[in-house]
CSV table of C-alpha atoms and ligand atoms in Angstrom, one decimal:
chain,number,residue,atom,x,y,z
A,1,MET,CA,-18.4,67.2,40.5
A,2,SER,CA,-17.4,66.4,37.0
A,3,ARG,CA,-13.9,64.8,37.4
A,4,LEU,CA,-12.7,63.0,40.4
A,5,PRO,CA,-9.5,64.6,42.4
A,6,GLU,CA,-5.8,62.8,43.1
A,7,PRO,CA,-6.2,59.0,42.1
A,8,TYR,CA,-3.6,58.9,44.9
A,9,LYS,CA,-2.6,59.8,48.9
A,10,ILE,CA,0.0,62.0,49.6
A,11,LYS,CA,3.0,59.5,52.5
A,12,MET,CA,6.1,62.2,51.9
A,13,ILE,CA,5.8,66.0,50.7
A,14,GLU,CA,8.7,68.3,50.3
A,15,PRO,CA,8.1,71.4,51.4
A,16,ILE,CA,8.0,74.5,48.4
A,17,ARG,CA,8.4,78.3,49.7
A,18,LEU,CA,7.3,81.3,47.5
A,19,ILE,CA,10.1,83.9,48.0
A,20,SER,CA,9.1,87.9,47.9
A,21,ARG,CA,8.7,89.8,45.1
A,22,GLU,CA,11.3,92.3,45.6
A,23,GLU,CA,13.9,89.3,46.3
A,24,ARG,CA,12.2,86.8,43.3
A,25,LYS,CA,13.0,90.4,41.3
A,26,HIS,CA,17.0,90.2,41.8
A,27,LYS,CA,16.8,86.4,41.8
A,28,LEU,CA,15.6,86.6,38.2
A,29,ILE,CA,18.8,89.1,37.2
A,30,GLU,CA,21.6,87.5,38.8
A,31,ALA,CA,20.0,84.2,36.9
A,32,GLY,CA,20.8,86.9,33.5
A,33,TYR,CA,16.9,86.7,32.8
A,34,ASN,CA,17.2,83.3,31.9
A,35,PRO,CA,14.7,80.9,34.1
A,36,PHE,CA,17.0,77.6,33.5
A,37,LEU,CA,19.8,79.7,35.6
A,38,LEU,CA,17.2,80.1,38.7
A,39,LYS,CA,18.4,78.0,41.6
A,40,SER,CA,15.3,75.8,42.4
A,41,GLU,CA,14.5,76.9,45.7
A,42,ASP,CA,13.7,80.2,44.7
A,43,VAL,CA,11.0,78.9,41.9
A,44,TYR,CA,7.5,78.0,44.5
A,45,ILE,CA,6.2,75.8,41.0
A,46,ASP,CA,8.5,74.5,38.5
A,47,LEU,CA,7.2,73.8,35.8
A,48,LEU,CA,10.4,73.7,33.3
A,49,THR,CA,9.6,70.2,32.8
A,50,ASP,CA,7.9,67.1,32.8
A,51,SER,CA,10.9,65.2,32.5
A,52,GLY,CA,12.6,62.6,35.2
A,53,THR,CA,10.4,65.7,37.8
A,54,GLY,CA,7.8,63.3,38.8
A,55,ALA,CA,6.9,61.2,42.0
A,56,MET,CA,7.4,57.9,42.2
A,57,SER,CA,4.8,56.1,44.0
A,58,ASP,CA,5.2,53.9,47.3
A,59,ARG,CA,5.4,50.8,44.7
A,60,GLN,CA,8.5,51.6,42.7
A,61,TRP,CA,10.4,53.1,46.3
A,62,SER,CA,10.5,49.3,47.9
A,63,GLY,CA,11.1,48.6,44.5
A,64,LEU,CA,14.2,50.1,45.0
A,65,MET,CA,15.1,48.9,48.0
A,66,LEU,CA,14.7,45.1,45.8
A,67,GLY,CA,17.7,46.8,43.8
A,68,ASP,CA,20.0,43.2,42.4
A,69,GLU,CA,23.5,45.5,41.5
A,70,SER,CA,25.5,42.9,40.0
A,71,TYR,CA,27.5,44.1,36.7
A,72,ALA,CA,25.5,41.6,34.1
A,73,GLY,CA,22.9,39.8,34.3
A,74,SER,CA,20.9,41.6,37.0
A,75,ARG,CA,17.5,40.4,38.1
A,76,ASN,CA,15.9,43.9,37.8
A,77,PHE,CA,17.2,43.3,34.3
A,78,TYR,CA,15.3,41.0,33.4
A,79,TYR,CA,12.2,41.9,35.0
A,80,LEU,CA,12.3,44.8,33.4
A,81,LYS,CA,12.9,43.3,30.1
A,82,GLU,CA,10.0,40.8,30.8
A,83,THR,CA,7.9,43.5,31.4
A,84,VAL,CA,8.6,45.7,28.1
A,85,GLN,CA,8.6,42.7,26.1
A,86,GLN,CA,4.7,42.8,27.5
A,87,LEU,CA,4.1,46.0,26.7
A,88,THR,CA,4.8,46.5,23.4
A,89,ASN,CA,5.3,43.3,21.8
A,90,TYR,CA,8.7,43.5,20.9
A,91,GLN,CA,11.8,41.1,21.0
A,92,TYR,CA,15.0,43.4,22.1
A,93,VAL,CA,15.4,45.3,25.6
A,94,ILE,CA,18.3,47.0,26.0
A,95,PRO,CA,18.3,49.6,29.1
A,96,THR,CA,20.0,53.3,28.4
A,97,HIS,CA,20.7,56.2,30.8
A,98,GLN,CA,18.2,58.3,29.3
A,99,GLY,CA,16.1,58.8,25.8
A,100,ARG,CA,19.2,61.1,24.5
A,101,GLY,CA,20.9,57.6,25.2
A,102,SER,CA,18.7,55.7,23.4
A,103,GLU,CA,19.2,57.7,20.3
A,104,GLN,CA,22.9,57.6,20.4
A,105,VAL,CA,23.6,54.5,20.1
A,106,LEU,CA,20.4,53.3,17.8
A,107,PHE,CA,21.2,56.2,15.5
A,108,SER,CA,24.5,55.6,14.9
A,109,GLN,CA,23.6,51.9,13.2
A,110,LEU,CA,20.7,53.6,11.3
A,111,ILE,CA,21.8,56.3,9.8
A,112,LYS,CA,24.5,56.8,7.5
A,113,LYS,CA,26.1,59.8,6.5
A,114,GLY,CA,23.4,62.8,4.4
A,115,GLN,CA,20.5,60.7,4.9
A,116,ALA,CA,17.3,62.0,5.8
A,117,VAL,CA,15.0,61.1,9.1
A,118,LEU,CA,11.2,61.6,8.6
A,119,GLY,CA,9.5,63.2,11.6
A,120,ASN,CA,6.5,64.1,12.4
A,121,MET,CA,8.6,67.1,14.7
A,122,HIS,CA,11.6,65.9,16.0
A,123,PHE,CA,12.6,66.5,19.9
A,124,ASP,CA,16.2,68.7,20.0
A,125,THR,CA,17.9,66.3,21.7
A,126,THR,CA,16.9,63.7,18.6
A,127,LYS,CA,17.7,66.2,15.9
A,128,ALA,CA,20.9,66.9,17.6
A,129,HIS,CA,22.1,63.5,17.6
A,130,ILE,CA,20.3,62.9,13.3
A,131,GLU,CA,22.9,65.8,13.3
A,132,LEU,CA,25.8,64.4,15.0
A,133,ASN,CA,25.7,61.4,13.1
A,134,GLY,CA,25.6,63.1,9.8
A,135,GLY,CA,22.0,62.5,8.9
A,136,LYS,CA,19.3,65.7,7.7
A,137,PRO,CA,16.2,65.7,10.0
A,138,VAL,CA,13.1,66.7,8.4
A,139,ASN,CA,9.7,67.8,10.2
A,140,LEU,CA,6.5,66.5,8.2
A,141,VAL,CA,3.5,67.3,10.6
A,142,ILE,CA,0.4,68.5,9.0
A,143,SER,CA,0.2,72.0,9.1
A,144,GLU,CA,-2.5,72.2,11.7
A,145,ALA,CA,0.2,72.1,13.9
A,146,TYR,CA,1.3,75.2,13.3
A,147,ASP,CA,-1.8,77.2,13.6
A,148,THR,CA,-2.5,77.1,17.6
A,149,SER,CA,-6.6,77.5,17.5
A,150,ASN,CA,-7.3,74.7,14.5
A,151,GLN,CA,-8.9,72.0,17.0
A,152,HIS,CA,-7.7,69.3,15.3
A,153,PRO,CA,-7.9,66.2,17.6
A,154,PHE,CA,-4.5,64.7,16.0
A,155,LYS,CA,-2.2,67.8,15.5
A,156,GLY,CA,0.7,65.6,16.2
A,157,ASN,CA,-0.7,63.6,12.9
A,158,PHE,CA,2.4,63.2,9.6
A,159,ASP,CA,0.9,64.7,6.3
A,160,THR,CA,0.6,61.5,4.7
A,161,ASN,CA,1.3,63.2,1.3
A,162,LYS,CA,4.3,65.1,2.4
A,163,LEU,CA,5.7,62.2,3.6
A,164,GLU,CA,5.5,60.2,0.1
A,165,SER,CA,6.2,62.4,-2.5
A,166,TYR,CA,9.7,63.7,0.1
A,167,ILE,CA,10.5,60.1,-0.4
A,168,GLN,CA,9.7,59.9,-4.0
A,169,GLN,CA,11.5,62.8,-4.9
A,170,HIS,CA,14.4,61.6,-2.9
A,171,GLY,CA,14.2,57.9,-3.6
A,172,GLU,CA,14.1,55.9,-0.6
A,173,GLU,CA,17.6,54.9,-0.4
A,174,SER,CA,18.4,58.5,1.2
A,175,ILE,CA,16.0,58.1,4.2
A,176,ALA,CA,17.7,56.4,7.1
A,177,PHE,CA,14.2,56.1,9.0
A,178,ILE,CA,11.0,57.1,10.0
A,179,ASN,CA,10.3,59.1,13.2
A,180,VAL,CA,7.3,59.5,14.8
A,181,THR,CA,7.7,61.5,18.2
A,182,ILE,CA,4.1,59.9,20.7
A,183,THR,CA,2.6,63.0,21.7
A,184,CYS,CA,4.0,65.8,19.7
A,185,ASN,CA,6.5,67.5,21.9
A,186,SER,CA,7.6,70.4,20.2
A,187,ALA,CA,4.2,70.2,18.1
A,188,GLY,CA,2.4,71.3,22.4
A,189,GLY,CA,2.3,67.5,23.3
A,190,GLN,CA,0.4,66.8,20.4
A,191,PRO,CA,-0.7,62.9,19.6
A,192,VAL,CA,-0.7,61.2,16.7
A,193,SER,CA,-3.8,58.9,15.9
A,194,MET,CA,-4.0,55.7,15.4
A,195,GLU,CA,-5.1,56.2,12.2
A,196,ASN,CA,-2.1,58.2,11.2
A,197,ILE,CA,0.1,55.8,13.0
A,198,LYS,CA,-0.9,52.8,10.7
A,199,ALA,CA,-0.7,54.9,7.2
A,200,VAL,CA,3.0,56.1,7.7
A,201,SER,CA,3.5,52.5,8.5
A,202,LYS,CA,2.0,51.6,5.4
A,203,ILE,CA,4.1,53.8,3.4
A,204,ALA,CA,7.7,52.7,5.5
A,205,ASN,CA,6.6,49.6,4.0
A,206,LYS,CA,5.4,50.3,1.1
A,207,TYR,CA,9.7,51.7,0.4
A,208,HIS,CA,11.4,49.1,2.6
A,209,ILE,CA,11.9,52.5,5.4
A,210,PRO,CA,11.8,51.3,9.1
A,211,LEU,CA,10.0,52.9,11.4
A,212,ILE,CA,11.0,54.1,14.6
A,213,PHE,CA,9.0,55.6,17.7
A,214,ASP,CA,10.3,58.3,20.1
A,215,ALA,CA,8.0,56.6,23.1
A,216,ALA,CA,8.5,59.2,26.0
A,217,ARG,CA,4.4,59.7,25.8
A,218,PHE,CA,3.3,56.4,24.7
A,219,ALA,CA,1.2,56.3,27.5
A,220,GLU,CA,-0.6,59.7,27.1
A,221,ASN,CA,-0.9,59.2,23.4
A,222,ALA,CA,-2.9,56.0,23.7
A,223,TYR,CA,-4.8,58.0,26.2
A,224,PHE,CA,-5.9,60.1,23.2
A,225,ILE,CA,-6.7,57.5,21.1
A,226,LYS,CA,-9.2,56.2,23.3
A,227,MET,CA,-10.9,59.5,24.4
A,228,ARG,CA,-10.7,61.4,20.6
A,229,GLU,CA,-11.1,58.4,18.0
A,230,ASP,CA,-13.5,56.4,16.3
A,231,GLY,CA,-12.7,53.1,17.5
A,232,TYR,CA,-11.0,52.9,20.9
A,233,LYS,CA,-13.6,54.1,23.4
A,234,ASP,CA,-13.9,50.3,24.3
A,235,LYS,CA,-10.5,49.4,24.3
A,236,ASP,CA,-7.9,49.0,27.8
A,237,ILE,CA,-4.7,51.6,27.5
A,238,ARG,CA,-2.7,48.2,27.4
A,239,ALA,CA,-4.1,47.1,24.0
A,240,ILE,CA,-4.5,50.5,22.7
A,241,VAL,CA,-0.2,50.6,23.1
A,242,LYS,CA,0.5,47.0,21.4
A,243,GLU,CA,-1.4,48.2,18.7
A,244,MET,CA,0.9,51.8,18.4
A,245,PHE,CA,3.8,50.0,18.3
A,246,ALA,CA,3.1,46.5,16.2
A,247,TYR,CA,3.3,49.4,12.9
A,248,GLY,CA,6.6,49.7,13.9
A,249,ASP,CA,9.9,48.2,13.6
A,250,GLY,CA,11.4,49.4,17.4
A,251,LEU,CA,11.5,52.6,19.9
A,252,THR,CA,13.4,54.5,21.8
A,253,MET,CA,12.3,55.5,25.3
A,254,SER,CA,13.3,58.2,27.2
A,255,GLY,CA,11.7,56.3,30.9
A,256,LYS,CA,11.7,60.2,33.0
A,257,LYS,CA,8.4,60.9,31.5
A,258,ASP,CA,5.7,58.6,30.8
A,259,GLY,CA,8.5,55.8,33.3
A,260,LEU,CA,7.4,57.6,35.6
A,261,VAL,CA,11.2,57.6,37.1
A,262,ASN,CA,13.9,60.3,38.1
A,263,ILE,CA,16.6,58.4,35.3
A,264,GLY,CA,16.3,56.2,32.4
A,265,GLY,CA,15.0,55.1,29.3
A,266,LEU,CA,15.4,52.0,26.7
A,267,ILE,CA,15.7,50.7,23.3
A,268,VAL,CA,13.5,48.4,22.6
A,269,ILE,CA,13.8,46.8,19.0
A,270,LYS,CA,10.9,44.4,17.2
A,271,GLU,CA,12.8,41.5,15.8
A,272,ASP,CA,15.7,42.5,13.9
A,273,GLU,CA,18.0,40.4,15.5
A,274,LYS,CA,21.1,42.1,13.8
A,275,LEU,CA,20.6,45.4,14.4
A,276,PHE,CA,20.0,44.3,18.7
A,277,GLN,CA,24.1,43.0,18.2
A,278,GLN,CA,24.7,46.0,16.5
A,279,CYS,CA,23.3,47.6,19.4
A,280,THR,CA,24.6,45.6,22.0
A,281,SER,CA,28.1,46.8,21.0
A,282,THR,CA,27.9,50.2,20.3
A,283,ILE,CA,26.3,50.6,24.0
A,284,VAL,CA,29.2,49.1,26.0
A,285,PRO,CA,31.9,52.1,25.8
A,286,LEU,CA,28.9,54.1,25.5
A,287,GLU,CA,26.1,54.0,28.6
A,288,GLY,CA,28.1,50.0,29.9
A,289,PHE,CA,27.2,46.8,30.0
A,290,PRO,CA,23.5,46.0,27.3
A,291,THR,CA,22.2,44.4,30.7
A,292,TYR,CA,22.7,47.7,32.5
A,293,GLY,CA,22.7,50.5,30.1
A,294,GLY,CA,23.9,52.9,32.8
A,295,LEU,CA,20.8,52.2,35.3
A,296,THR,CA,22.1,50.5,38.6
A,297,GLY,CA,19.2,47.8,39.6
A,298,ARG,CA,17.2,49.8,41.5
A,299,ASP,CA,16.8,52.0,39.0
A,300,MET,CA,15.8,49.7,35.9
A,301,GLN,CA,13.2,48.2,39.3
A,302,ALA,CA,11.8,51.7,39.6
A,303,LEU,CA,11.5,51.9,35.6
A,304,ALA,CA,9.5,48.7,35.6
A,305,VAL,CA,6.6,49.1,38.1
A,306,GLY,CA,6.5,52.7,36.2
A,307,LEU,CA,5.8,51.4,33.0
A,308,ASN,CA,3.3,49.4,34.9
A,309,GLU,CA,1.6,51.9,36.6
A,310,VAL,CA,1.4,54.7,34.1
A,311,VAL,CA,-0.8,52.6,31.7
A,312,GLU,CA,-3.5,52.6,34.7
A,313,ILE,CA,-6.8,54.5,33.7
A,314,ASP,CA,-7.2,55.8,36.6
A,315,TYR,CA,-3.7,57.4,36.3
A,316,LEU,CA,-4.3,58.8,32.8
A,317,HIS,CA,-7.7,60.1,33.4
A,318,HIS,CA,-6.8,62.4,35.9
A,319,ARG,CA,-3.1,63.7,34.7
A,320,ILE,CA,-5.0,65.0,31.5
A,321,SER,CA,-7.7,66.1,33.4
A,322,GLN,CA,-4.6,67.9,35.2
A,323,VAL,CA,-3.0,69.4,32.1
A,324,GLN,CA,-6.6,70.4,30.8
A,325,LEU,CA,-7.6,72.0,34.0
A,326,LEU,CA,-5.0,74.1,33.3
A,327,GLY,CA,-5.6,74.6,29.9
A,328,LYS,CA,-9.1,75.2,30.7
A,329,LEU,CA,-8.1,78.3,33.2
A,330,LEU,CA,-5.9,79.9,31.1
A,331,VAL,CA,-8.8,80.5,28.3
A,332,SER,CA,-11.0,81.0,30.7
A,333,TYR,CA,-8.8,84.3,31.6
A,334,ASP,CA,-8.4,85.2,27.3
A,335,ILE,CA,-5.2,83.6,27.3
A,336,PRO,CA,-4.6,82.4,24.3
A,337,ILE,CA,-3.0,78.9,24.1
A,338,GLN,CA,-2.5,75.8,21.7
A,339,GLU,CA,-6.1,74.0,21.5
A,340,PRO,CA,-6.7,71.6,21.7
A,341,ILE,CA,-4.8,71.1,25.2
A,342,GLY,CA,-2.2,68.5,25.0
A,343,GLY,CA,-0.7,65.8,26.9
A,344,HIS,CA,2.2,67.1,29.1
A,345,ALA,CA,1.7,70.7,28.9
A,346,VAL,CA,-0.3,73.8,27.9
A,347,PHE,CA,1.8,76.1,25.4
A,348,VAL,CA,0.5,79.7,25.8
A,349,ASP,CA,0.7,81.7,22.8
A,350,ALA,CA,3.3,84.6,22.9
A,351,LYS,CA,3.2,85.5,19.6
A,352,LYS,CA,-0.7,86.5,20.2
A,353,LEU,CA,-0.7,87.3,24.2
A,354,LEU,CA,2.4,90.0,23.1
A,355,PRO,CA,2.2,91.3,19.9
A,356,HIS,CA,4.3,94.5,20.7
A,357,ILE,CA,7.1,92.1,20.7
A,358,GLN,CA,9.5,91.0,17.6
A,359,PRO,CA,10.3,87.3,17.4
A,360,SER,CA,14.0,88.1,17.2
A,361,GLN,CA,13.1,89.7,21.0
A,362,PHE,CA,11.6,87.3,21.9
A,363,PRO,CA,8.3,87.0,23.5
A,364,ALA,CA,7.4,83.6,25.1
A,365,HIS,CA,11.3,84.3,26.9
A,366,ALA,CA,10.2,87.7,28.3
A,367,LEU,CA,6.5,85.9,29.3
A,368,ALA,CA,8.1,83.5,30.9
A,369,CYS,CA,10.4,86.3,32.9
A,370,GLU,CA,7.5,88.2,33.5
A,371,LEU,CA,5.9,85.4,35.2
A,372,TYR,CA,8.1,84.2,37.7
A,373,ILE,CA,8.6,87.7,38.6
A,374,GLU,CA,3.9,87.7,38.8
A,375,SER,CA,4.2,84.8,40.9
A,376,GLY,CA,7.6,82.6,41.1
A,377,ILE,CA,6.0,80.0,38.5
A,378,ARG,CA,9.1,79.1,35.8
A,379,GLY,CA,8.1,78.0,32.5
A,380,VAL,CA,10.2,77.8,29.6
A,381,GLU,CA,10.1,79.2,25.7
A,382,ILE,CA,9.8,77.1,23.3
A,383,GLY,CA,10.7,79.3,20.3
A,384,SER,CA,12.9,81.0,18.5
A,385,LEU,CA,15.2,81.4,21.2
A,386,LEU,CA,15.0,77.4,21.2
A,387,PHE,CA,15.5,77.4,17.3
A,388,GLY,CA,18.2,79.2,17.4
A,389,ARG,CA,19.6,81.3,14.1
A,390,ASP,CA,20.1,79.9,10.8
A,391,SER,CA,23.4,78.4,9.8
A,392,GLU,CA,23.7,80.4,6.7
A,393,SER,CA,22.1,84.1,7.0
A,394,ARG,CA,22.3,84.1,11.2
A,395,LYS,CA,19.3,85.4,11.1
A,396,ASP,CA,17.2,84.8,15.0
A,397,GLY,CA,13.6,85.2,15.3
A,398,LEU,CA,12.9,82.1,12.7
A,399,SER,CA,10.4,79.6,14.4
A,400,LYS,CA,7.5,79.3,13.4
A,401,LEU,CA,5.5,79.1,16.7
A,402,GLU,CA,6.4,81.1,19.7
A,403,LEU,CA,5.2,79.2,22.4
A,404,LEU,CA,5.5,79.0,26.7
A,405,ARG,CA,5.2,75.7,28.2
A,406,LEU,CA,4.0,75.0,31.1
A,407,THR,CA,4.9,71.3,31.5
A,408,ILE,CA,3.1,69.5,34.4
A,409,PRO,CA,5.0,66.8,36.3
A,410,ARG,CA,3.7,63.7,37.3
A,411,ARG,CA,1.9,63.2,40.5
A,412,VAL,CA,3.8,66.3,41.8
A,413,TYR,CA,1.4,69.1,42.4
A,414,THR,CA,-2.2,68.7,43.3
A,415,ASP,CA,-5.3,70.8,41.5
A,416,ASN,CA,-4.8,73.7,43.9
A,417,HIS,CA,-1.1,74.6,42.5
A,418,ILE,CA,-2.6,74.1,39.1
A,419,GLN,CA,-5.3,76.8,40.1
A,420,TYR,CA,-2.5,79.3,41.6
A,421,VAL,CA,-0.6,79.1,37.9
A,422,GLY,CA,-4.2,79.9,36.4
A,423,GLU,CA,-4.8,82.9,38.9
A,424,SER,CA,-1.1,83.5,37.9
A,425,PHE,CA,-2.1,84.3,34.4
A,426,GLY,CA,-4.8,85.5,35.0
A,427,LYS,CA,-2.3,88.6,37.1
A,428,LEU,CA,-0.1,88.3,34.0
A,429,SER,CA,-3.0,89.0,31.5
A,430,HIS,CA,-3.9,92.6,33.0
A,431,LYS,CA,0.0,94.0,32.5
A,432,ARG,CA,0.4,92.3,28.9
A,433,SER,CA,0.8,95.9,27.2
A,434,GLN,CA,3.6,96.6,29.6
A,435,ILE,CA,5.8,93.6,28.7
A,436,THR,CA,9.2,94.2,26.7
A,437,GLY,CA,11.0,92.3,24.6
A,438,VAL,CA,15.1,90.8,25.7
A,439,HIS,CA,17.9,91.1,24.4
A,440,PHE,CA,21.5,88.8,24.5
A,441,THR,CA,24.7,90.1,26.6
A,442,TYR,CA,25.9,86.6,26.3
A,443,GLU,CA,25.2,84.7,23.4
A,444,PRO,CA,26.5,81.1,23.3
A,445,THR,CA,26.7,79.4,19.3
A,446,ILE,CA,25.6,75.9,20.4
A,447,LEU,CA,21.6,74.7,22.5
A,448,ARG,CA,22.2,78.4,23.6
A,449,HIS,CA,18.5,78.7,25.5
A,450,PHE,CA,20.3,77.1,28.1
A,451,THR,CA,22.8,79.4,29.2
A,452,ALA,CA,22.5,82.4,27.3
A,453,ARG,CA,22.0,86.0,29.5
A,454,PHE,CA,19.2,88.3,28.6
A,455,LYS,CA,18.5,92.3,29.0
A,456,PRO,CA,14.8,94.0,28.8
A,457,ILE,CA,14.6,96.7,26.2
B,1,P71,C1,11.3,68.2,27.4
B,1,P71,C2,12.2,67.1,28.0
B,1,P71,C3,13.7,66.8,28.6
B,1,P71,C4,14.6,68.1,27.7
B,1,P71,C5,15.9,68.0,26.9
B,1,P71,C6,16.2,68.9,26.6
B,1,P71,C7,15.8,70.3,27.0
B,1,P71,C8,15.2,70.7,28.5
B,1,P71,C9,14.2,69.2,28.8
B,1,P71,C10,13.5,65.3,26.4
B,1,P71,C11,13.0,64.1,24.8
B,1,P71,C12,11.8,64.7,24.2
B,1,P71,C13,11.2,63.9,23.8
B,1,P71,C14,10.3,63.7,22.8
B,1,P71,C15,13.8,62.5,23.6
B,1,P71,C16,13.9,63.4,24.5
B,1,P71,C17,15.4,63.1,25.3
B,1,P71,N1,11.9,65.9,26.5
B,1,P71,N2,12.2,62.6,22.9
B,1,P71,O1,10.5,67.6,26.9
B,1,P71,O2,10.5,65.7,25.1
B,1,P71,O3,14.3,62.4,26.8
B,1,P71,O4,15.4,64.0,28.4
B,1,P71,O5,15.6,62.0,28.7
B,1,P71,O6,17.5,62.3,27.0
B,1,P71,O7,11.6,68.9,28.7
B,1,P71,P1,16.1,62.1,27.8
């Protein structure tokens, strides 16, 4: 055997059930052909997101019993703070209810109206919070990211030439901060190399622009650096994590991914005391007192334990190799995917798989619907539907990529479930020419993908 199976055994189970094909068809019609609107009990294997869907360990569950539910100064906060300080080498730690809570608080302090935020590729809540604060999100990822068959090992990297020329062209005062998303979710869970982080930080320092990490999947990024980048093979994950963060000034983190919890987030600031003080006063009306930030004491305890578990190498070996397992199965059925395979999900290239469906008829969404009917699996469209219309021309079908994301929750499904997903795609690929696009029967104006309703064409 070339890889070890799950580095854990199962102490508690949650039954899942595959309803019949007829029922699945009926449920999808009821949900307006939008898998977001399905009840989870009607889903057999749920690959909608890896966010907040992971399984906690026995150590985390026992941590819940140690919850100190004091309004101020909970001992769980101090334990979390110490854990995060050790992990990041940053000084100031503020808990939040989840990643977008961190964005709301930190961005309001960093962005002046009209300023740009330069990212490799901003995630959609990040983009929304930049815009809500009067900022302009700019994506400067390398062009290889948009070519799903390009084998570049770090497709989340910044194009540093574009980054520097953007700054020179627009002036450093017009830029609020640089936002490095690790791993780069929107590009397919693609990592950013240490070399690239270093180069971005050099540019940030040269022009006195703060560098902030969107660190939702920081441990998966560190793992890819260890496996793919020269000079890191023998380095411990914790050392790689510390080195990555050493190049930045602060971070936001959704704890629902690599924090291995169902709810929670963090703002962590390296040394800027003034910024920390501003955040601690802003957070009170938004999230709560700065020693709990919208979390219970027990949530903070579970997050601290999760942050220690996620950097364990046996965990990461299995985690990443399980995502690879799914990717390799799909490739064996000739399904085009974003390669190399990313950290938290396999992204199917629906433009290549279903070339007969126009982007404005949402090929990846059509594929998500067919996949559910075929096998009870729920994936999510990351393409023109999510991207939305052009704000001026109202034109649709504009995304550079049409992807179906099969997102693997952490420690939830076994390799057998993954095998089933792969085989379901095998069946689906024979029917690919019969799959048709969809059109709206209801289209909300903002964040339309969550609640829109459709009909097949
Ligand atoms: C994901 C999510 C969760 C999600 C969000 C919106 C629609 C559907 C699913 C959340 C992220 C993320 C990055 C890089 C910040 C957040 C927000 N991702 N940065 O991929 O991936 O964190 O959900 O804790 O607020 O399914 P939050």
